[in-house]
Coordinates of C-alpha atoms in Angstrom, one line a residue:
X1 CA 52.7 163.6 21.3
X2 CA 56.4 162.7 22.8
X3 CA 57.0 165.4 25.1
X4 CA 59.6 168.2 24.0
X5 CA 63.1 169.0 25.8
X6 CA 65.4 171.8 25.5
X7 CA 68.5 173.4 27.6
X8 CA 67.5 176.8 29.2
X9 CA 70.7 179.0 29.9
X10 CA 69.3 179.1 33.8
X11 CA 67.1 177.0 35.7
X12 CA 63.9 178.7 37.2
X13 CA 63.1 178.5 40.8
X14 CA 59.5 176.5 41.3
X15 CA 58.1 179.9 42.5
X16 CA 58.9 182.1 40.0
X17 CA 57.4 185.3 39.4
X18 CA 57.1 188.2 37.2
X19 CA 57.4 191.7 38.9
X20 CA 56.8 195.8 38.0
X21 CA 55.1 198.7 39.1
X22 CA 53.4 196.9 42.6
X23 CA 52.2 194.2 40.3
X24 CA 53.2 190.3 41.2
X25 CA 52.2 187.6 39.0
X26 CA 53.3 184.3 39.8
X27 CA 54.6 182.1 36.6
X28 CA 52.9 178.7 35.4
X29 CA 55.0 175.5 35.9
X30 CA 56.9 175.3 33.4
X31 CA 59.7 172.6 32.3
X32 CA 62.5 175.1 32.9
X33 CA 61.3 174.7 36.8
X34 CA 62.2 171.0 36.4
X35 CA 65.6 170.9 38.2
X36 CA 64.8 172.8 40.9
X37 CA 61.6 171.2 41.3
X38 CA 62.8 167.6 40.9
X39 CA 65.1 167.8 44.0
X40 CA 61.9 168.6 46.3
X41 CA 59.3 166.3 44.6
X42 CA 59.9 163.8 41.9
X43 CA 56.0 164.2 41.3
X44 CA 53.9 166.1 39.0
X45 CA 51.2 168.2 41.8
X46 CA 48.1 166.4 42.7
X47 CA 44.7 168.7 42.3
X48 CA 41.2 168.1 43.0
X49 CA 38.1 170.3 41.6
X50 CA 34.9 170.4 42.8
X51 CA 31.8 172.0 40.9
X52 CA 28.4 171.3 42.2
X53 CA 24.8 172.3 40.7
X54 CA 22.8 172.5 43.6
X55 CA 19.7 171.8 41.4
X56 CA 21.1 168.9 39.4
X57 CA 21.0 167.5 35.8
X58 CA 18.0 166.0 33.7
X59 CA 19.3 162.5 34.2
X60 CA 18.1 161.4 30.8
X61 CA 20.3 163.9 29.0
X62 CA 23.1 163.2 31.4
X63 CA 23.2 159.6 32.4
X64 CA 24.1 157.1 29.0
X65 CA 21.3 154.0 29.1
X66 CA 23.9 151.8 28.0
X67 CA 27.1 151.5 30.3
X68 CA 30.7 150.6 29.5
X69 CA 33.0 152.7 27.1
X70 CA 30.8 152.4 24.1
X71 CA 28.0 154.1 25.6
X72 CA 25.8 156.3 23.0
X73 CA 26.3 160.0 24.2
X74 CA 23.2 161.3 25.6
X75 CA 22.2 165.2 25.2
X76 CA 24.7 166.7 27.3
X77 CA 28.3 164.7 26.8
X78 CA 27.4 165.3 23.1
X79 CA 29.3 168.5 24.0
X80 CA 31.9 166.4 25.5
X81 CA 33.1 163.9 23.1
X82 CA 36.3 165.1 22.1
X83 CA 36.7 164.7 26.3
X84 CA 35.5 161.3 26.1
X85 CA 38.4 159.2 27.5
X86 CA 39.1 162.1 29.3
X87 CA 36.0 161.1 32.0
X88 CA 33.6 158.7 33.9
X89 CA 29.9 159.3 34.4
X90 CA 28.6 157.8 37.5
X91 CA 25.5 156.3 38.3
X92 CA 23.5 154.7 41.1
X93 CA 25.3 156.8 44.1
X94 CA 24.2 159.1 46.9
X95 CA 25.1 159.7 50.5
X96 CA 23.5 157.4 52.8
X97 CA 21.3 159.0 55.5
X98 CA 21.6 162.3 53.4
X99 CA 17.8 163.7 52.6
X100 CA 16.6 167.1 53.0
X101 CA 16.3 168.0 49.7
X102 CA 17.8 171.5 48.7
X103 CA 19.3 171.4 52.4
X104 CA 21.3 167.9 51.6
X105 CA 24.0 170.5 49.7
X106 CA 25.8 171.0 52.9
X107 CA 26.9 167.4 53.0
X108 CA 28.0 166.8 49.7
X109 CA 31.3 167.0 49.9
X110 CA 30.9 165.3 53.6
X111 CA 28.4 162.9 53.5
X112 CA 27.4 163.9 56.9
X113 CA 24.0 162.4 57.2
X114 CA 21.4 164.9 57.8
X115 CA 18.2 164.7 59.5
X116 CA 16.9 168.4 59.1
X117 CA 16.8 168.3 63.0
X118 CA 18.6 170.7 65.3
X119 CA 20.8 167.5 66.3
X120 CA 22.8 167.9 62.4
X121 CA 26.0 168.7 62.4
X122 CA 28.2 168.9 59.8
X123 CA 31.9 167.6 59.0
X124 CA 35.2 168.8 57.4
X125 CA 34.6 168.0 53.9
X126 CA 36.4 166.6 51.6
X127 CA 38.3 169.3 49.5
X128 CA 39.2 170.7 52.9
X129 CA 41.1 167.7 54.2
X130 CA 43.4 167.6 51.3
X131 CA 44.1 171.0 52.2
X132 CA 45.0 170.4 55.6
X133 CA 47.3 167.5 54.7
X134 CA 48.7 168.7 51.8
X135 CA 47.4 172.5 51.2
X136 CA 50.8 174.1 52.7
X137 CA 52.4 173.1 49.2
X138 CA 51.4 176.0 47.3
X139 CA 50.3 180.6 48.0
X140 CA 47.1 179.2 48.8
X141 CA 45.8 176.2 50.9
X142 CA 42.6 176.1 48.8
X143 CA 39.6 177.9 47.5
X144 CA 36.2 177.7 48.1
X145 CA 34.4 179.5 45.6
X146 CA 30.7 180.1 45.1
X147 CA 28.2 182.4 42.8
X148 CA 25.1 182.2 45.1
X149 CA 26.9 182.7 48.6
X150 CA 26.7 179.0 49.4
X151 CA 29.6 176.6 49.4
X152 CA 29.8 173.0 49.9
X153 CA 33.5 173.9 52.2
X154 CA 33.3 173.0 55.6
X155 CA 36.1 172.9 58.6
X156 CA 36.7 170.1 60.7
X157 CA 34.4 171.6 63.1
X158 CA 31.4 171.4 60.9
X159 CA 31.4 175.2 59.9
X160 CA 30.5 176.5 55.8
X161 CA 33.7 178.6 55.0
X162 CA 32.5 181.9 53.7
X163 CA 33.0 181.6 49.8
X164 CA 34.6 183.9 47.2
X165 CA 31.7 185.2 44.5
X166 CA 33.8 187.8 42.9
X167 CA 36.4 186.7 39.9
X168 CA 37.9 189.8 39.5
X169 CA 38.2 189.9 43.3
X170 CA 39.8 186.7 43.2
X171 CA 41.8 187.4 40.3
X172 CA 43.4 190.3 42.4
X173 CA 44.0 188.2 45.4
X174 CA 45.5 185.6 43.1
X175 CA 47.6 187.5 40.9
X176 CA 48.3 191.3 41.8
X177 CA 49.9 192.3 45.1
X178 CA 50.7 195.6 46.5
X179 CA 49.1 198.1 48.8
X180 CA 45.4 198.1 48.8
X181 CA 45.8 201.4 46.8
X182 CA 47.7 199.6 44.6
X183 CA 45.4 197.0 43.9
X184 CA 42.5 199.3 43.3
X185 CA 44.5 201.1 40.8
X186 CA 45.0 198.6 38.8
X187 CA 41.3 197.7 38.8
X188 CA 40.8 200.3 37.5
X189 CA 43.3 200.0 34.6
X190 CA 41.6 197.2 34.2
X191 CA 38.5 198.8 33.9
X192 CA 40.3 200.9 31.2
X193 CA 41.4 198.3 29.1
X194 CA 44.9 198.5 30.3
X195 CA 46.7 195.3 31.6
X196 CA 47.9 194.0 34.2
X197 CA 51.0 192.6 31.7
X198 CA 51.8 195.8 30.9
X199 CA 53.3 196.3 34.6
X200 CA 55.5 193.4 34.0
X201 CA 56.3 194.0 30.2
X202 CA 60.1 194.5 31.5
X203 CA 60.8 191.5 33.1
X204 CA 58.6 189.6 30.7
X205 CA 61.4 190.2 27.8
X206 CA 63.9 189.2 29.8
X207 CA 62.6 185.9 31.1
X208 CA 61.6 185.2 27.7
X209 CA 64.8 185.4 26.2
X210 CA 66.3 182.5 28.8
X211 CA 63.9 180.2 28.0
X212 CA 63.6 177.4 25.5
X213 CA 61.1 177.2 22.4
X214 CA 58.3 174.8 24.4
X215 CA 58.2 177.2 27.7
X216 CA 58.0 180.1 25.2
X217 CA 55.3 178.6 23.8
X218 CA 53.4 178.0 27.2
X219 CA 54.4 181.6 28.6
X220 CA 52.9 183.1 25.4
X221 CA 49.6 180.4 25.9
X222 CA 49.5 181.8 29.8
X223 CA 49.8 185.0 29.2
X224 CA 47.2 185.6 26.5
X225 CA 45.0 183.8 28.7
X226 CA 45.5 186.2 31.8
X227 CA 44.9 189.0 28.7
X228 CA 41.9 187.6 28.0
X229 CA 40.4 186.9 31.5
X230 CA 41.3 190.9 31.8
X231 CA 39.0 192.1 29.2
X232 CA 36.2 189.6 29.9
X233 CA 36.4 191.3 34.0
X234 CA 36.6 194.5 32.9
X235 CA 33.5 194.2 30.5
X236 CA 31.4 192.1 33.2
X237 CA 32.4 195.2 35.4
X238 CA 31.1 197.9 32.5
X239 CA 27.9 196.3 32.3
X240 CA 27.2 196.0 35.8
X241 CA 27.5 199.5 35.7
X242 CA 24.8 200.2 33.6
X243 CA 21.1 199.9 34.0
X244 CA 19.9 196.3 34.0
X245 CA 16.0 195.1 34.4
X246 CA 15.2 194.9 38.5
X247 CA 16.0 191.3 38.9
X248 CA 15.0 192.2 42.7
X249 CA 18.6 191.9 44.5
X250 CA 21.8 194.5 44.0
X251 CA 23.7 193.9 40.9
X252 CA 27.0 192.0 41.4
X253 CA 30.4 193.6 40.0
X254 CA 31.4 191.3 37.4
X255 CA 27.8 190.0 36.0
X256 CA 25.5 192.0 37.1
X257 CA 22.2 189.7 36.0
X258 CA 21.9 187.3 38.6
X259 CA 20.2 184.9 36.2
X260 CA 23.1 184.5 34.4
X261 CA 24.0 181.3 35.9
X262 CA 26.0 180.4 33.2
X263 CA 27.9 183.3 32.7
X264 CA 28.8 183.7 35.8
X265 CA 30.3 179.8 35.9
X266 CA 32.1 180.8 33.0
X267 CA 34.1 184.0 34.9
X268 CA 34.8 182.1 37.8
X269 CA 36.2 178.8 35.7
X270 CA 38.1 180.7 33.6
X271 CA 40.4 182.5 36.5
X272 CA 40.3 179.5 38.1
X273 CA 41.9 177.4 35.4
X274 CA 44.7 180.2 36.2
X275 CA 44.9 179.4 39.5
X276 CA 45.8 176.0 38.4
X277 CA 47.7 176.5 35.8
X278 CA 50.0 178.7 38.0
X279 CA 49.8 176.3 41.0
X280 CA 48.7 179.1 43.1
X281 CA 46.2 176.1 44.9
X282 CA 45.7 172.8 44.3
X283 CA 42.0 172.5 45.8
X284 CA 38.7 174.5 44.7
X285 CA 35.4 174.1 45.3
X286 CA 32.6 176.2 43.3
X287 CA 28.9 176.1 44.0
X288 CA 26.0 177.1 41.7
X289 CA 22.6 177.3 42.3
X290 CA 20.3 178.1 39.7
X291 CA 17.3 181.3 41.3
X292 CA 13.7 182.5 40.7
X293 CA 15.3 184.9 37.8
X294 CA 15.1 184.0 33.9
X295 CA 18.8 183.1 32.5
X296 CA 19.9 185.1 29.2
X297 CA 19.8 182.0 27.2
X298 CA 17.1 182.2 23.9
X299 CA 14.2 180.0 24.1
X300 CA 14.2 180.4 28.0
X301 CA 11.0 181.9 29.2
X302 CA 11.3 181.1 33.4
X303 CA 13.6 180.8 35.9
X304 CA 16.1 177.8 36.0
X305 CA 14.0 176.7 39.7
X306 CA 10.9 176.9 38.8
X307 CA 12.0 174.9 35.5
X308 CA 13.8 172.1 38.0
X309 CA 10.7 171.4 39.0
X310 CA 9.4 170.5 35.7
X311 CA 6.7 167.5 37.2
X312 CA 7.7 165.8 33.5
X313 CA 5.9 168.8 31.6
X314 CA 7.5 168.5 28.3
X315 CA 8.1 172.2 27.6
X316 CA 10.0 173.0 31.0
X317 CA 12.3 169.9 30.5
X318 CA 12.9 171.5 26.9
X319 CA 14.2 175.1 28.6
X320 CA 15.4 173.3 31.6
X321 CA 17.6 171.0 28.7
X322 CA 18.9 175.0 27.4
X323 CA 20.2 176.1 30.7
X324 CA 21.9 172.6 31.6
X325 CA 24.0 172.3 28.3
X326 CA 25.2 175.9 28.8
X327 CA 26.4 175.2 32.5
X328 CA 28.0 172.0 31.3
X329 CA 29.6 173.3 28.1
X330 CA 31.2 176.1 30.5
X331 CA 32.9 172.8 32.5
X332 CA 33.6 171.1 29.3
X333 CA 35.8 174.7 28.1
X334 CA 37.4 174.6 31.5
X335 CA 38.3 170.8 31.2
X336 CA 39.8 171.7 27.6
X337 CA 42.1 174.5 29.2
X338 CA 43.4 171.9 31.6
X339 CA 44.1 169.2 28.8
X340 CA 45.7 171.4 26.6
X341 CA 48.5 173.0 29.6
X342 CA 51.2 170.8 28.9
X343 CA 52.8 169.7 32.9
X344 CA 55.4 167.4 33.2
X345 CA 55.3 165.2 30.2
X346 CA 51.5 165.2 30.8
X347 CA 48.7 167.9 31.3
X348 CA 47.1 170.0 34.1
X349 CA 43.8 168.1 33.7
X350 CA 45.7 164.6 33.8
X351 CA 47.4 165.7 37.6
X352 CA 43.6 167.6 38.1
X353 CA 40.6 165.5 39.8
X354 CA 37.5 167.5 38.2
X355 CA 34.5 166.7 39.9
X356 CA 30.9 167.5 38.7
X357 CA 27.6 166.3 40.1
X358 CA 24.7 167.5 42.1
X359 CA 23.4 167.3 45.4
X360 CA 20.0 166.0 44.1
X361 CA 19.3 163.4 41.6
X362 CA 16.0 164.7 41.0
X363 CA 15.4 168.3 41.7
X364 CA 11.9 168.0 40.6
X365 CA 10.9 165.8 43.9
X366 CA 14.1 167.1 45.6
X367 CA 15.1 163.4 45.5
X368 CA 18.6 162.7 47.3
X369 CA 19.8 159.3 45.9
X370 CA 20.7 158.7 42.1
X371 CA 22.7 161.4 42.0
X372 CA 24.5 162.8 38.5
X373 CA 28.3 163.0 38.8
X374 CA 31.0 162.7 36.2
X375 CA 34.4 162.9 37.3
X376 CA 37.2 163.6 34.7
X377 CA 41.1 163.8 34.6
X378 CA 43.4 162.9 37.8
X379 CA 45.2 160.1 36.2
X380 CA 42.3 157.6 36.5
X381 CA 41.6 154.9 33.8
X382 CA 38.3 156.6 32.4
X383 CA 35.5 153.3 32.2
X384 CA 33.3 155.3 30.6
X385 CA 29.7 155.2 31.9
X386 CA 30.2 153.1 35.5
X387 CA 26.7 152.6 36.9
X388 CA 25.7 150.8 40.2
X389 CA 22.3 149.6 41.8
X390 CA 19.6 152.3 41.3
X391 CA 17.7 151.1 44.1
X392 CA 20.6 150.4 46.5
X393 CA 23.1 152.6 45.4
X394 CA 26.7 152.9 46.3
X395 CA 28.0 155.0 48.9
X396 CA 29.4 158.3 47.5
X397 CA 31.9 158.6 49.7
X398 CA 33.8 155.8 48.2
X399 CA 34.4 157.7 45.3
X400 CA 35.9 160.1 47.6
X401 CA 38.2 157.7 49.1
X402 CA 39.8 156.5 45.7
X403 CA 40.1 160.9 44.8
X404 CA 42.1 161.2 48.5
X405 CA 44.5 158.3 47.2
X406 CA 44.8 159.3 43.8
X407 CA 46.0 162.8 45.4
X408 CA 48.2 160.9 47.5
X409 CA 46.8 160.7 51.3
X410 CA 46.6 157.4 52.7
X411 CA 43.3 157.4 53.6
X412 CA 41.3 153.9 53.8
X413 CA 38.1 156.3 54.8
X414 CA 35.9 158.7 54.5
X415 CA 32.5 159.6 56.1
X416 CA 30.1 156.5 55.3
X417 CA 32.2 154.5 52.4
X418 CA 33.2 151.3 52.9
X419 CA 36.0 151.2 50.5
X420 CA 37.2 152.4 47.6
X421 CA 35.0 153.0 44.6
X422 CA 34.6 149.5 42.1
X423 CA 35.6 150.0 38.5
X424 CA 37.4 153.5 38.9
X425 CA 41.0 152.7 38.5
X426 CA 44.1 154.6 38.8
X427 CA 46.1 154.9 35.8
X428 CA 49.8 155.1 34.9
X429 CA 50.6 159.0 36.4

């Protein structure tokens, strides 16, 4: 589709907002921000995602058997075809040096090598890096997001940055400003159905009427998607008020069962599709890991670790197979919000590195190498299923280095690559 232009009667700074009642909600790029932006940066913004299981993906259902574009779609990117040139699926890498098992999580994203010794010591990964080169661009230098109170985020120093859980807490610290009265408030009208738009109704109207029929369009798309993220908060927050089975740990505000790994991946991709559709950060991290306590999903009888470690029994992989396609069907949902923003003659997800993979190519044996990742968007030409030596397996890390380039750092490193990655090339954006 050829991209549409129109004449607005004013040109929109690139930080616009919308404003009433203590509320601030900052605006979605859109094309009537193109003068102003075009004098600072002739580019569309640059983004990388990071979502990682921390108990990984049956690799039959996830890895194709055949590589190349015409791959046949195993199990779980059966839920991903109309993404298909949209991403890669990766196979045959790890972090060298990286074992551990569970532990080998905190160097995922810096392929420190770990040795489970009290010599370890981690590195800045990599989401962090872009945010120290080019994180000043935008409210927020990055976010590092997590619903188990684990993150794969590490300073330069070697430190795990303390991770957001909540989405309604990070909706609030994204989009509504004000007192700290203020902002409770308007959890609660939240809580009551009543909208956060509904502060900014005024000044709504009257941006609306100075823009063209395309930016109408995506306000409209944005705003009933702010609307909607609203409700599903404030009816996470309703039943986490009301009496759930003992799951043995307090019940979180916006889903209160713990086991509801799913779910709770859901929330926190659908505010942060916000974030990047708004600009408000260019860099987040999210980190899931799957407990003792049975997920909400029918035909699941145990919990999603105890199913990881399935030792081949044919009727754990079949439950284990029930949980994995919800998580990834979550990803798929958020990767379909991305491709269907419209950004600069192209889409969110085409200026958005999505990154998902695991820690552990086999959770079952806690293996390290092998591991599952797909990576999707960010302007790359997609080569379909790109697989390299099971048995000596590429270095992760040079995946990483051809992410850092595509988001424009000059980087010729990173941790333990040794170049860029072979076969991922970048495209035309």
């Amino acid at each position: 589709m050829k991209p549409f232009h129109f004449t607005t009667r004013r040109a929109l700074p690139r930080r616009a907002f919308l404003r009433g009642l203590g509320v601030t909600l900052t605006l979605p790029w859109l094309e009537a921000m193109r003068p102003a932006f075009a004098a600072a940066d002739k580019s569309a913004p640059r983004r990388f995602v990071s979502v990682v299981h921390g108990l990984g993906f049956h690799a039959p259902d996830f890895i194709p058997a055949q590589t190349g574009l015409d791959y046949e779609a195993p199990l779980y990117l059966r839920t991903l075809a109309d993404l298909r040139a949209r991403f890669t699926v990766l196979s045959g890498l790890s972090h060298p040096e990286v074992g551990g098992g569970h532990n080998s999580e905190s160097s995922f994203l810096t392929a420190a090598p770990y040795s489970g010794t009290a010599a370890y010591r981690n590195t800045q990964s990599l989401d962090q890096l872009m945010a120290e080169r080019l994180g000043a661009e935008t409210r927020f230098a990055s976010l590092v997001l997590s619903a188990n109170h684990l993150a794969t985020s590490y300073t330069p120093s070697g430190a795990m940055i303390p991770p957001e859980q909540s989405p309604s807490k990070l909706f609030t610290k994204l989009f509504v400003t004000g007192t700290a009265d203020e902002q409770r408030a308007q959890l609660r009208r939240a809580r009551a159905g009543r909208s956060v738009l509904d502060a900014v109704a005024e000044d709504t109207r009257r941006l609306q009427r100075d823009l063209g029929p395309g930016d109408r369009d995506k306000l409209e798309a944005w705003l009933t998607n702010v609307r909607a993220v609203e409700q599903r908060l404030a009816t996470g927050e309703s039943w986490a008020a009301k009496p759930k089975p003992h799951v043995g740990v307090p019940p979180p505000r916006d889903i209160a069962d713990v086991a509801d790994l799913a779910g709770r991946e859901r929330a926190m991709l659908e505010v942060m599709a916000l974030a990047l559709q708004t600009d408000s950060t260019r860099f987040i991290t999210l980190h899931l890991q799957g407990g003792a306590g049975v997920p909400p999903i029918a035909g699941v009888a145990e919990g999603h670790h105890n199913l990881s470690h399935h030792g081949l029994d044919d009727g754990k992989i079949t439950q284990l197979r029930l949980i994995e396609a919800a998580l990834i069907a979550a990803v798929g949902d958020f990767l379909r919000r991305l491709r269907d923003t419209a950004e600069g003659g192209a889409s969110v997800l085409d200026h958005t590195t999505v990154l998902l993979g695991s820690n552990l190519g086999n959770a079952s044996n806690h293996d390290t190498k092998n591991l599952p990742i797909l990576v999707a968007g960010g302007g790359f030409k997609h080569a379909g299923h790109l697989a390299f030596d099971r048995a000596r397996n590429e270095p992760l890390a040079n995946l990483y280095v051809s992410i850092l380039q595509r988001t424009g750092l000059e980087q010729e490193r990173f941790a333990s690559s040794t170049g860029t990655l072979r076969g991922l090339a970048a495209g035309s954006l």
